[in-house]
Structure formats: C-alpha cells, structure tokens
Short mmCIF file of C-alpha atoms and ligand atoms in Angstrom, two decimals:
data_model
loop_
_atom_site.label_atom_id
_atom_site.label_comp_id
_atom_site.label_asym_id
_atom_site.label_seq_id
_atom_site.Cartn_x
_atom_site.Cartn_y
_atom_site.Cartn_z
CA MET A 1 113.09 130.10 126.57
CA SER A 2 109.86 131.60 125.28
CA ILE A 3 107.41 129.51 123.17
CA GLN A 4 107.96 131.76 120.25
CA LYS A 5 111.61 131.01 120.23
CA ARG A 6 111.12 127.48 120.61
CA LEU A 7 108.53 127.37 117.75
CA VAL A 8 110.68 129.39 115.41
CA GLY A 9 113.83 127.48 116.44
CA SER A 10 112.49 124.10 115.71
CA TYR A 11 110.88 125.20 112.58
CA PHE A 12 114.08 126.83 111.41
CA VAL A 13 116.21 123.65 112.16
CA VAL A 14 113.95 121.45 110.31
CA ILE A 15 113.92 123.74 107.27
CA LEU A 16 117.78 124.18 107.47
CA ILE A 17 118.23 120.47 107.59
CA THR A 18 115.87 119.77 104.66
CA VAL A 19 117.21 122.49 102.44
CA SER A 20 120.93 121.43 103.21
CA ILE A 21 120.28 117.94 102.22
CA LEU A 22 118.45 119.10 99.08
CA GLU A 23 121.27 121.44 98.19
CA PHE A 24 124.00 118.74 98.76
CA LEU A 25 122.07 116.35 96.46
CA LEU A 26 121.47 118.92 93.80
CA ILE A 27 125.08 120.07 93.68
CA VAL A 28 126.40 116.52 93.62
CA LEU A 29 123.94 115.75 90.80
CA VAL A 30 125.04 118.77 88.76
CA ASN A 31 128.64 118.06 89.29
CA TYR A 32 128.15 114.50 88.10
CA TYR A 33 125.94 115.63 85.09
CA TYR A 34 128.48 118.15 83.77
CA PHE A 35 131.72 116.08 84.27
CA HIS A 36 130.11 112.96 83.01
CA ASN A 37 128.85 114.71 79.98
CA VAL A 38 132.41 116.01 79.15
CA GLU A 39 133.85 112.52 79.67
CA ARG A 40 131.22 111.03 77.35
CA ILE A 41 132.02 113.36 74.47
CA LEU A 42 135.73 112.83 74.80
CA MET A 43 134.97 108.88 74.92
CA ASN A 44 132.86 109.09 71.93
CA GLN A 45 135.36 110.97 69.83
CA ALA A 46 138.19 108.71 71.03
CA GLU A 47 136.15 105.70 70.17
CA LEU A 48 135.25 107.12 66.84
CA SER A 49 138.90 107.89 66.06
CA ALA A 50 140.01 104.39 67.08
CA SER A 51 137.48 102.77 64.91
CA PHE A 52 138.18 104.93 61.88
CA PHE A 53 141.99 103.92 62.32
CA HIS A 54 140.92 100.36 62.59
CA GLN A 55 138.83 100.39 59.45
CA TYR A 56 140.82 102.62 57.15
CA ALA A 57 144.41 102.95 58.15
CA ALA A 58 145.13 99.78 60.01
CA ASP A 59 147.83 98.85 57.63
CA GLU A 60 149.63 102.07 57.83
CA ASP A 61 152.60 102.88 60.08
CA VAL A 62 151.40 105.13 62.77
CA GLU A 63 154.68 107.02 63.24
CA LYS A 64 154.82 107.89 59.46
CA GLN A 65 151.30 108.64 59.00
CA SER A 66 150.76 110.47 62.33
CA GLU A 67 150.29 113.86 60.83
CA ARG A 68 147.57 112.69 58.46
CA LEU A 69 145.90 110.69 61.24
CA LEU A 70 145.95 113.75 63.44
CA ASN A 71 144.19 115.77 60.70
CA GLY A 72 141.49 113.20 60.53
CA PHE A 73 141.06 112.75 64.17
CA SER A 74 140.98 116.50 65.28
CA HIS A 75 138.77 117.42 62.34
CA ASN A 76 135.49 117.09 64.52
CA SER A 77 136.77 117.83 67.85
CA ALA A 78 137.37 120.97 69.91
CA ALA A 79 139.58 119.05 72.36
CA GLN A 80 143.19 118.78 72.14
CA VAL A 81 144.21 115.55 70.24
CA GLN A 82 147.45 113.64 70.62
CA ILE A 83 148.93 110.74 68.86
CA ILE A 84 151.37 108.74 70.93
CA SER A 85 153.59 105.92 69.96
CA LEU A 86 153.79 102.71 72.12
CA ASN A 87 156.90 103.69 73.85
CA GLY A 88 155.37 106.84 75.13
CA GLN A 89 156.68 109.27 72.55
CA LEU A 90 154.25 112.16 71.58
CA LEU A 91 154.06 111.95 67.67
CA GLN A 92 151.60 114.66 67.07
CA ASP A 93 149.64 117.13 69.15
CA SER A 94 146.77 119.31 67.76
CA THR A 95 147.94 122.23 69.82
CA GLY A 96 151.52 122.02 68.48
CA LEU A 97 153.06 121.15 71.83
CA PRO A 98 156.81 120.28 71.64
CA ALA A 99 157.46 116.71 71.25
CA SER A 100 157.88 114.74 74.52
CA ASP A 101 158.84 111.13 74.98
CA ARG A 102 157.53 110.79 78.47
CA MET A 103 153.86 110.51 77.71
CA ASN A 104 153.52 107.04 79.27
CA GLU A 105 153.86 108.66 82.70
CA TYR A 106 150.23 109.48 82.34
CA PRO A 107 148.10 106.68 83.75
CA ASP A 108 145.60 106.77 80.89
CA VAL A 109 148.33 106.49 78.51
CA GLN A 110 149.71 103.46 80.18
CA GLU A 111 146.25 101.92 80.13
CA ALA A 112 145.75 102.40 76.42
CA CYS A 113 149.30 101.06 75.64
CA ASN A 114 147.97 97.87 77.31
CA GLY A 115 145.03 97.72 75.10
CA LYS A 116 142.43 99.26 77.42
CA ILE A 117 140.61 102.45 77.55
CA GLY A 118 142.30 104.91 79.88
CA ILE A 119 140.57 107.89 81.56
CA TRP A 120 142.47 110.30 83.84
CA LYS A 121 141.39 113.38 85.58
CA GLY A 122 144.08 115.49 87.15
CA THR A 123 146.34 118.57 86.97
CA GLU A 124 148.44 118.95 83.87
CA PRO A 125 151.89 119.63 85.20
CA THR A 126 153.03 122.03 82.66
CA THR A 127 150.00 124.33 82.70
CA LYS A 128 148.78 123.64 86.16
CA GLU A 129 145.34 123.24 84.74
CA ALA A 130 142.43 120.71 85.68
CA VAL A 131 142.17 118.45 82.73
CA LEU A 132 140.30 115.22 81.67
CA ALA A 133 142.18 112.98 79.32
CA VAL A 134 140.86 109.86 77.52
CA SER A 135 143.33 107.43 75.82
CA TYR A 136 142.22 104.90 73.28
CA PRO A 137 144.37 102.18 71.77
CA LEU A 138 144.93 102.15 68.08
CA GLN A 139 144.86 98.52 66.99
CA THR A 140 145.96 96.48 63.96
CA ASN A 141 144.83 92.88 64.00
CA HIS A 142 144.22 93.05 67.78
CA THR A 143 147.67 94.31 68.51
CA THR A 144 148.13 97.80 69.72
CA VAL A 145 150.23 99.92 67.61
CA GLY A 146 149.74 103.48 69.09
CA VAL A 147 147.60 105.53 71.15
CA VAL A 148 145.12 108.34 70.43
CA ARG A 149 144.58 110.77 73.34
CA PHE A 150 141.94 113.46 73.76
CA VAL A 151 142.48 116.08 76.20
CA THR A 152 140.15 118.83 77.47
CA SER A 153 140.38 121.47 80.17
CA LEU A 154 137.86 121.24 82.87
CA THR A 155 138.28 124.87 83.84
CA GLU A 156 135.06 125.90 81.99
CA THR A 157 133.09 123.01 83.16
CA ALA A 158 134.19 123.78 86.88
CA LYS A 159 133.06 127.30 86.34
CA THR A 160 129.66 126.41 85.01
CA VAL A 161 129.10 123.95 87.91
CA ASN A 162 130.23 126.63 90.41
CA GLN A 163 127.87 129.06 88.92
CA VAL A 164 125.00 126.57 88.94
CA SER A 165 125.76 125.61 92.50
CA ALA A 166 125.95 129.15 93.58
CA ILE A 167 122.37 129.82 92.11
CA PHE A 168 121.12 126.71 94.11
CA ILE A 169 122.66 128.03 97.32
CA ALA A 170 121.33 131.41 96.97
CA VAL A 171 117.83 130.01 96.22
CA GLY A 172 118.31 127.76 99.31
CA LEU A 173 119.18 130.84 101.35
CA PHE A 174 116.30 132.80 99.98
CA VAL A 175 113.90 129.96 100.92
CA ILE A 176 115.39 129.65 104.43
CA ALA A 177 114.89 133.46 104.87
CA ILE A 178 111.33 133.43 103.70
CA VAL A 179 110.65 130.46 105.99
CA ALA A 180 112.18 132.28 108.96
CA VAL A 181 110.19 135.27 108.28
CA LEU A 182 107.00 133.30 107.94
CA GLY A 183 107.79 131.31 111.00
CA ILE A 184 108.18 134.43 113.11
CA VAL A 185 104.87 135.89 111.87
CA LEU A 186 102.98 132.64 112.27
CA SER A 187 104.34 131.84 115.78
CA ARG A 188 103.46 135.46 116.74
CA THR A 189 99.85 134.90 115.98
CA ILE A 190 100.05 131.85 118.48
CA THR A 191 102.23 133.50 121.04
CA SER A 192 100.14 136.75 121.06
CA SER A 193 97.04 134.76 121.93
CA ILE A 194 98.92 132.98 124.71
CA THR A 195 100.28 136.33 126.04
CA GLU A 196 96.73 137.75 126.20
CA LEU A 197 95.30 134.80 127.82
CA LYS A 198 98.25 135.04 130.39
CA SER A 199 97.55 138.60 131.16
CA ALA A 200 93.81 137.79 131.52
CA ALA A 201 94.47 134.94 133.87
CA GLU A 202 96.96 137.17 135.93
CA LYS A 203 94.35 139.78 136.37
CA MET A 204 91.95 137.09 137.54
CA ALA A 205 94.51 135.81 139.85
CA GLU A 206 94.70 139.22 141.42
CA GLY A 207 90.94 139.01 141.98
CA ASP A 208 89.62 141.04 138.90
CA PHE A 209 86.97 138.76 137.70
CA SER A 210 85.40 141.33 135.41
CA VAL A 211 88.15 140.94 132.77
CA ARG A 212 87.35 138.68 130.01
CA ALA A 213 89.97 136.72 127.86
CA ASN A 214 89.79 137.67 124.21
CA LYS A 215 88.93 134.63 121.97
CA ARG A 216 90.62 134.96 118.66
CA TYR A 217 90.31 131.68 116.85
CA GLU A 218 88.13 128.51 117.34
CA ASP A 219 91.18 126.44 118.39
CA GLU A 220 92.62 125.03 121.69
CA LEU A 221 93.61 128.49 122.81
CA GLY A 222 90.01 129.73 122.01
CA ALA A 223 88.69 126.94 124.28
CA LEU A 224 91.09 127.93 127.00
CA ALA A 225 89.85 131.54 126.74
CA ASP A 226 86.33 130.20 127.00
CA THR A 227 87.14 128.14 130.12
CA LEU A 228 88.79 131.17 131.68
CA ASN A 229 85.76 133.12 131.07
CA THR A 230 83.29 130.61 132.27
CA MET A 231 85.55 130.14 135.44
CA ALA A 232 85.49 133.98 136.13
CA ALA A 233 81.72 134.18 135.54
CA LYS A 234 81.19 131.30 137.88
CA ILE A 235 83.49 132.83 140.56
CA LEU A 236 81.51 136.24 140.10
CA GLN A 237 78.20 134.31 140.49
CA ASN A 238 79.48 132.65 143.64
CA GLU A 239 80.67 135.98 145.02
CA GLN A 240 77.15 137.38 144.34
CA LEU A 241 75.55 134.30 146.09
CA LYS A 242 77.97 134.74 148.90
CA ASN A 243 76.92 138.39 149.46
CA ASP A 244 73.31 137.60 148.99
CA PHE A 245 73.64 134.72 151.66
CA ILE A 246 75.39 137.04 154.10
CA SER A 247 72.67 139.73 153.82
CA SER A 248 69.86 137.37 153.99
CA VAL A 249 71.43 135.36 157.00
CA SER A 250 71.86 138.68 158.85
CA HIS A 251 68.38 139.59 157.99
CA GLU A 252 67.21 136.18 159.31
CA LEU A 253 69.17 136.54 162.55
CA ARG A 254 68.01 140.18 163.17
CA THR A 255 64.30 139.58 162.94
CA PRO A 256 64.16 137.07 165.90
CA LEU A 257 66.78 138.91 167.75
CA THR A 258 64.71 142.14 167.33
CA SER A 259 61.58 140.42 168.52
CA ILE A 260 63.38 138.82 171.58
CA LYS A 261 64.94 142.02 172.54
CA GLY A 262 61.53 143.74 172.13
CA TRP A 263 59.90 141.26 174.34
CA VAL A 264 62.66 141.21 177.04
CA VAL A 265 62.22 144.89 177.22
CA THR A 266 58.63 144.79 177.47
CA LEU A 267 58.59 142.01 180.02
CA SER A 268 61.16 143.70 182.19
CA ALA A 269 58.72 146.80 182.44
CA THR A 270 55.70 144.60 183.13
CA GLU A 271 53.95 144.30 186.46
CA GLU A 272 55.09 141.04 188.28
CA ASN A 273 51.43 139.69 188.41
CA ASP A 274 50.71 140.05 184.77
CA ARG A 275 50.94 136.45 184.31
CA HIS A 276 49.20 136.51 180.93
CA MET A 277 51.48 138.95 179.38
CA LEU A 278 54.51 137.01 180.78
CA LYS A 279 53.34 133.76 179.28
CA ASP A 280 52.81 135.39 175.66
CA GLY A 281 56.09 136.97 175.82
CA LEU A 282 58.01 133.87 176.92
CA GLU A 283 56.17 131.82 174.29
CA ILE A 284 57.28 134.21 171.58
CA ILE A 285 60.84 134.31 172.91
CA GLU A 286 60.84 130.52 172.74
CA THR A 287 59.64 130.22 169.18
CA GLU A 288 62.04 132.82 168.13
CA THR A 289 64.85 131.12 169.82
CA ASP A 290 63.92 127.85 168.01
CA ARG A 291 63.99 129.66 164.75
CA LEU A 292 67.43 130.92 165.57
CA THR A 293 68.57 127.48 166.55
CA ARG A 294 67.18 126.09 163.39
CA LEU A 295 68.94 128.63 161.16
CA VAL A 296 72.31 127.85 163.05
CA ASP A 297 71.65 124.16 162.64
CA GLU A 298 71.02 124.51 159.05
CA LEU A 299 74.10 126.36 158.53
CA LEU A 300 76.27 123.97 160.47
CA ASP A 301 74.69 121.03 158.59
CA PHE A 302 75.32 122.76 155.22
CA ALA A 303 78.96 123.42 156.11
CA LYS A 304 79.39 119.67 157.10
CA LEU A 305 77.62 118.40 154.07
CA ASP A 306 79.52 120.67 151.74
CA ASN A 307 82.84 119.21 153.13
CA GLY A 308 81.49 115.77 152.75
CA ARG A 309 81.88 115.30 156.51
CA ILE A 310 78.44 113.82 157.20
CA ALA A 311 78.09 110.07 157.86
CA LEU A 312 74.71 108.69 157.66
CA TRP A 313 73.25 106.55 160.65
CA LEU A 314 71.42 103.88 158.79
CA THR A 315 68.63 101.95 160.52
CA PRO A 316 65.37 100.24 159.26
CA VAL A 317 62.83 103.09 158.89
CA HIS A 318 59.05 102.47 158.93
CA LEU A 319 58.07 104.75 156.13
CA GLN A 320 54.39 104.84 157.11
CA GLY A 321 55.29 105.65 160.70
CA LEU A 322 57.73 108.45 159.64
CA LEU A 323 55.25 110.11 157.38
CA GLN A 324 52.46 109.99 159.84
CA HIS A 325 54.63 111.38 162.58
CA ILE A 326 55.77 114.40 160.47
CA GLY A 327 52.14 114.97 159.32
CA LYS A 328 51.06 115.17 162.82
CA GLN A 329 54.14 117.60 163.66
CA LEU A 330 53.30 119.99 161.03
CA ALA A 331 49.46 119.91 161.37
CA PRO A 332 49.21 122.79 163.80
CA ARG A 333 51.16 125.01 161.47
CA ALA A 334 49.03 124.03 158.41
CA ALA A 335 45.87 124.66 160.42
CA ARG A 336 47.22 127.96 161.46
CA GLN A 337 47.79 129.08 157.89
CA ARG A 338 44.42 127.51 156.85
CA ILE A 339 46.14 125.07 154.53
CA SER A 340 44.93 121.44 154.21
CA LEU A 341 47.81 119.04 154.67
CA GLU A 342 46.94 115.49 153.87
CA VAL A 343 49.39 112.68 154.43
CA HIS A 344 48.48 109.29 152.63
CA ALA A 345 50.69 106.49 154.19
CA ASP A 346 49.16 103.03 154.24
CA ASP A 347 50.75 99.89 155.78
CA SER A 348 51.87 98.60 152.39
CA LEU A 349 54.88 100.96 152.47
CA PRO A 350 58.09 99.05 153.10
CA VAL A 351 60.82 99.32 155.60
CA ILE A 352 63.83 100.83 154.24
CA GLN A 353 67.44 101.24 155.39
CA ALA A 354 67.90 104.98 155.94
CA ASP A 355 69.07 107.67 158.31
CA GLU A 356 65.69 108.50 159.92
CA ASN A 357 66.69 111.95 161.38
CA ARG A 358 68.13 113.07 158.00
CA LEU A 359 65.04 111.80 156.00
CA LYS A 360 62.77 113.59 158.50
CA GLN A 361 64.89 116.75 158.02
CA VAL A 362 64.34 116.44 154.12
CA LEU A 363 60.69 115.99 154.49
CA ILE A 364 60.35 118.80 156.94
CA ASN A 365 62.21 121.06 154.51
CA LEU A 366 59.95 120.16 151.62
CA ILE A 367 56.79 120.61 153.45
CA ASP A 368 58.21 123.72 155.03
CA ASN A 369 58.79 125.07 151.58
CA SER A 370 55.26 124.20 150.45
CA LEU A 371 53.82 125.90 153.65
CA LYS A 372 55.77 128.89 153.02
CA PHE A 373 54.97 129.37 149.27
CA THR A 374 51.26 128.17 149.55
CA GLY A 375 48.49 130.71 150.48
CA PRO A 376 45.46 130.13 152.70
CA GLN A 377 42.80 127.48 151.20
CA GLY A 378 45.64 125.78 149.35
CA SER A 379 46.38 122.18 149.92
CA ILE A 380 49.50 120.18 150.31
CA LYS A 381 49.63 116.40 149.76
CA VAL A 382 52.22 114.01 151.01
CA TYR A 383 52.25 110.48 149.73
CA ALA A 384 54.65 107.53 148.91
CA HIS A 385 54.46 104.41 146.95
CA SER A 386 56.93 101.68 146.37
CA GLU A 387 58.20 100.02 143.15
CA LEU A 388 60.45 96.98 142.72
CA HIS A 389 63.64 98.66 143.43
CA GLN A 390 62.78 102.06 144.67
CA VAL A 391 60.35 104.09 146.92
CA ILE A 392 58.92 107.30 145.68
CA ILE A 393 57.88 109.99 148.17
CA THR A 394 56.01 112.94 146.83
CA VAL A 395 55.22 116.35 148.34
CA GLU A 396 52.84 118.27 146.17
CA ASP A 397 51.34 121.67 146.79
CA THR A 398 48.97 124.12 145.15
CA GLY A 399 51.11 127.06 145.91
CA SER A 400 52.83 129.78 143.95
CA GLY A 401 54.92 127.48 141.81
CA ILE A 402 58.45 128.36 140.60
CA ASP A 403 59.18 129.99 137.23
CA GLU A 404 61.28 128.13 134.71
CA GLN A 405 64.46 130.16 135.15
CA ASP A 406 64.47 129.68 138.86
CA LEU A 407 63.70 125.97 138.70
CA ALA A 408 67.06 125.08 137.17
CA ASN A 409 68.74 126.77 140.13
CA VAL A 410 66.53 125.92 143.21
CA PHE A 411 68.91 123.05 144.16
CA GLN A 412 71.97 125.56 144.24
CA LYS A 413 73.18 126.46 147.71
CA PHE A 414 71.89 129.97 148.79
CA TYR A 415 69.49 130.22 145.88
CA LYS A 416 66.25 131.82 146.72
CA GLY A 417 63.54 132.70 144.16
CA ASN A 418 63.06 135.95 145.84
CA ILE A 419 66.09 137.28 147.79
CA HIS A 420 63.80 139.13 150.14
CA ALA A 421 61.84 136.05 151.23
CA ALA A 422 62.58 134.52 154.48
CA GLY A 423 65.12 131.52 154.58
CA SER A 424 68.73 131.09 153.68
CA GLY A 425 68.19 129.20 150.31
CA LEU A 426 69.81 126.06 151.79
CA GLY A 427 66.88 123.77 152.35
CA LEU A 428 66.68 122.16 149.03
CA SER A 429 70.40 122.08 148.52
CA ILE A 430 70.83 120.26 151.89
CA SER A 431 67.89 117.98 151.12
CA GLU A 432 69.44 116.91 147.70
CA GLN A 433 72.77 116.19 149.44
CA ILE A 434 71.11 113.95 151.92
CA ILE A 435 69.25 112.01 149.36
CA LYS A 436 72.30 111.75 147.20
CA LEU A 437 74.06 110.14 150.28
CA HIS A 438 71.21 107.74 150.35
CA HIS A 439 71.94 106.95 146.59
CA GLY A 440 68.66 108.30 145.67
CA GLN A 441 67.62 111.45 143.79
CA VAL A 442 65.34 114.42 144.11
CA LYS A 443 63.29 115.76 141.14
CA ILE A 444 61.26 118.90 141.10
CA SER A 445 58.53 120.13 138.65
CA SER A 446 56.49 123.21 138.94
CA LYS A 447 54.07 125.53 137.13
CA VAL A 448 53.77 129.17 138.15
CA GLY A 449 50.38 129.87 139.77
CA ARG A 450 49.49 126.03 139.80
CA GLY A 451 51.88 124.59 142.37
CA THR A 452 54.94 122.46 142.86
CA LYS A 453 55.73 118.80 143.07
CA VAL A 454 58.83 117.43 144.64
CA GLU A 455 59.66 113.66 144.23
CA ILE A 456 62.18 111.80 146.32
CA TYR A 457 63.42 108.54 144.79
CA LEU A 458 65.08 106.25 147.43
CA PRO A 459 66.52 102.75 146.62
CA ARG A 460 64.93 99.91 148.69
N1 ATP B 501 57.07 124.37 147.03
C1 ATP B 501 57.60 125.59 146.62
N2 ATP B 501 56.85 126.48 145.95
C2 ATP B 501 57.35 127.52 145.51
N3 ATP B 501 58.70 127.78 145.30
C3 ATP B 501 59.46 127.06 146.05
C4 ATP B 501 59.07 125.78 146.61
N4 ATP B 501 60.24 125.10 147.00
C5 ATP B 501 61.29 125.89 146.83
N5 ATP B 501 60.92 126.98 146.16
C6 ATP B 501 61.77 128.12 145.59
O1 ATP B 501 63.01 127.62 145.76
C7 ATP B 501 63.95 128.39 146.45
C8 ATP B 501 64.98 127.56 147.32
O2 ATP B 501 64.43 126.72 148.22
P1 ATP B 501 65.14 126.32 149.48
O3 ATP B 501 64.29 125.45 150.34
O4 ATP B 501 66.43 125.80 149.12
O5 ATP B 501 65.47 127.67 150.23
P2 ATP B 501 64.52 128.57 151.12
O6 ATP B 501 63.24 127.87 151.45
O7 ATP B 501 64.39 129.83 150.45
O8 ATP B 501 65.33 128.59 152.40
P3 ATP B 501 65.48 127.60 153.68
O9 ATP B 501 64.84 126.36 153.21
O10 ATP B 501 66.98 127.37 153.81
O11 ATP B 501 64.93 128.19 154.78
C9 ATP B 501 62.93 129.07 147.37
O12 ATP B 501 63.39 130.33 147.85
C10 ATP B 501 61.70 129.35 146.47
O13 ATP B 501 61.95 130.36 145.71
MG1 MG B 502 63.21 125.86 152.17
#
C-alpha cells in the first residue's frame, strides 16, 4: 500500500471516528433537549391545574363540575386536556373525544389514581400517533378524587429533532469531505517529495551520479535529499580520484620502464668491452627497478592498510638510532639535490614500543616529500623531543609549501597537489594510517613559499 493511501487512510479513520462520536452525542442531546422540554411544559401545566383545583375547587364534585374545570384547565394550554374520574371514566376531553370508561388502561392514569404523577410516552391506539401524556391527581384533603391528564402529540417534536439531526449529519459529512480532500492534497506534498527522491536514488543506483535530488522543504526529506546529493558528490569525487590515480600510476610505471627499455636496447648494441657504458646502464636499470618495486610496494601496502589487514610488529625502538640511520640513508640524495638535511637526535630520546620498519617507512615518506618539494639551497630539519606521555617527531622543510585548499586534502588517498607531479599521492595517506595504528596522530602545517612542517605524535 502506498504511503499516500496509508496517510490519507489513517487521517480519514481518525476524523470519521471523531465526527461520528460528536454527531452521536449532539443528536442524543438534541433529542433529550426537545423531548424533555415538551415534558416539562406538560408537567408545569398539569401541576398548575392540580394546585388550582386544590385551592379553589376542592370541595366541589369532580364529576358534576368537570365541564367548568376543563374550561379552566385548558384555558392556557395548547395540549389536549382530559378529566378522568377515579374509576377510569373520561369525564371531559378538550378535543371532544367520545366518552370512554377504559382510561385507567393507560399507565400514567393508573399512577395518578394512586396519588402519584404519571408520565407515559407511547402510541395512541386510536390515532396511531406518538404522544406524551402527563397525569396529575386532583386531591381533596389528601385523597385523590380525580385525574387531570395533559396529552400532546410528539409528531411535530420528532420532526424538528429529525431536521436538526439531519443538519448535523450534513455538516458532519461536509467536514469529513473537506478533511478528506485536504488530506489528499497535504499527503501529496509529502509523497511527491518521496517519489522525487526515489527517482533520483534510482538514477544514482543505475550509476548516474550527476543527478541531484530536489530539496523542497527544510524537513527530514530535505535532509535526506542533502544526504543523497552529498553521497553522489563524494562518489563522483572518488571516481575522479580513481581516474587520476590510474593515470598517474600508469605514468609512474611508464617512466622507469621506458628508461629500462632504452638502456637494454642501448646495452645490447654496445661493444662487449665498453665496461664503462655497461656499468652506467646497469646502475640506471637498477635504480629504475627499485623505483618500480617501491611503487608496487606502496600500492600493496595501501591496499592492505585500506582493508585494515595490517598488523604492527611492536618492538622497543631506539628513536635516536632510528633517526640517525634514516639521516644517513637519505644524505646522499640530499647532497645530490644540494639540500641540507639535518637530523637532530640526542641520547635523551626514549625507547618506544613501535613497529620499526613501519615507522621508518613513515619518516622516509615525509623526508621524501620534503626532498621532492624543496629546491636546491633549501634545508630540511628532522628532530624529536619527548614529553611526559608522548614523543613528537618533526620534519620541517623550506620548500614550496602547500596552499590552503590542498592542505585539507593531502591526507586523502591518491591526492596530489599537482596531478602531473611524480608520485601516487599515497605517501601521506599511508603514513597517517600507520601512525593511527600506533594510536598517534599526524599534523601538518604549511605556508606557500615558506615551507612545510609535519609533526608525528606518538604515545610513549
Ligand atoms: N613537504 C611538502 N612540501 C610541499 N608539498 C607537499 C609536501 N608534502 C606533501 N605535499 C603535497 O601533498 C601531496 C600528497 O603527498 P603524498 O606524500 O601523499 O603523495 P605524493 O608525495 O604526491 O606521492 P607518493 O608519496 O605516493 O609518492 C603532494 O602531492 C604534495 O602536493
Ligand atoms: Mg609522498
């Protein structure tokens, strides 16, 4: 069942129940009000007549004076007035009905004969009309001597009650109709948003991430539209990153391969005794092969880190020794690029629990970046200091710096400040993951043209 049907349906049921209960109450009240009113009027008139008799005619014979009494009683009443003797004989009737001696078959008359007030609502057998009758005893010195009976037809009252009820029911139906129409219109505003979202989501599911869900209102559905759009944008961005990555990796692979191929061709054409040429060529082939191996290693590492499949091999690591070793390893490259590489590591540095090879990989990544993005005459400083709970290792260079927009993204996988630059854009991302595995964190700050500073925080 569609949401619209469910919404309108439940709305409708609630209103239907409410209106029905209200209608029922109103109709019961109207009934009570009208019929009670008629009864009260008859009661009043009967009571008035009885007390009149009691005061002014108590010592008169009811049977003999009945005509005069009737005139007095019916004077102010539109109802039918009857005077009945104790044995049930109809003495007088304001409508001039033929005399009857079976009046005490009516329950109200029986009551009045016994000195009580009788009320009876029923169908008059002769006219088949709904009537209300009130009988009052006529008393002399506390003994009942006769009965005065007021009878009125209820047909008019019933008609009025029916009319009023009909009006109520009509109003009720009108309200229900309006509510139903409003419900359909309102629910359509909700369901149309949902339908739109659904069609946008379906297009996305089919792979079209350029569609955007239309946000109509600032509500939950609006938030859902936003989420869908953000998701599509993220997927597009990832798609873009993936494409950039593939092209940069292919480029990275191609360069060393071209160089290797070139040297192999050259060497195979070289005189066998040209030892010098042979040595140069083989050296270049070796470095290029190393470069390829490093790239492939990085990619493998990255895949493992990304799947969370890497486990650290924790051993006590002498930070001083580690930093100095890395310094020595990279010194020739720094010298070749005419960059001063200073490593400050004194013996106050603590021994920490860490995965030595991974930590080395991180530091080489960082220094490699600095070497890549720092020109000749620049300088790179690597230093560390320990605090109570943590060790901070810093790699600082005077290189090109990173502009603000890029700074927020450099830790993203495959992100490169310049897509044409060498590298896969994985170095910082891998480094960050490794430090996180050590429960530490990496912070980077940079100024374009001034240099970059990367800090590694490791818990002791
Ligand atoms: N020291 C730095 N100076 C200037 N820019 C830097 C520095 N370190 C990182 N960057 C910027 O951050 C980007 C991402 O660095 P990252 O190490 O992740 O990738 P990469 O060096 O391009 O590739 P890889 O390290 O995988 O060979 C770099 O492309 C560069 O734009
Ligand atoms: Mg790098």
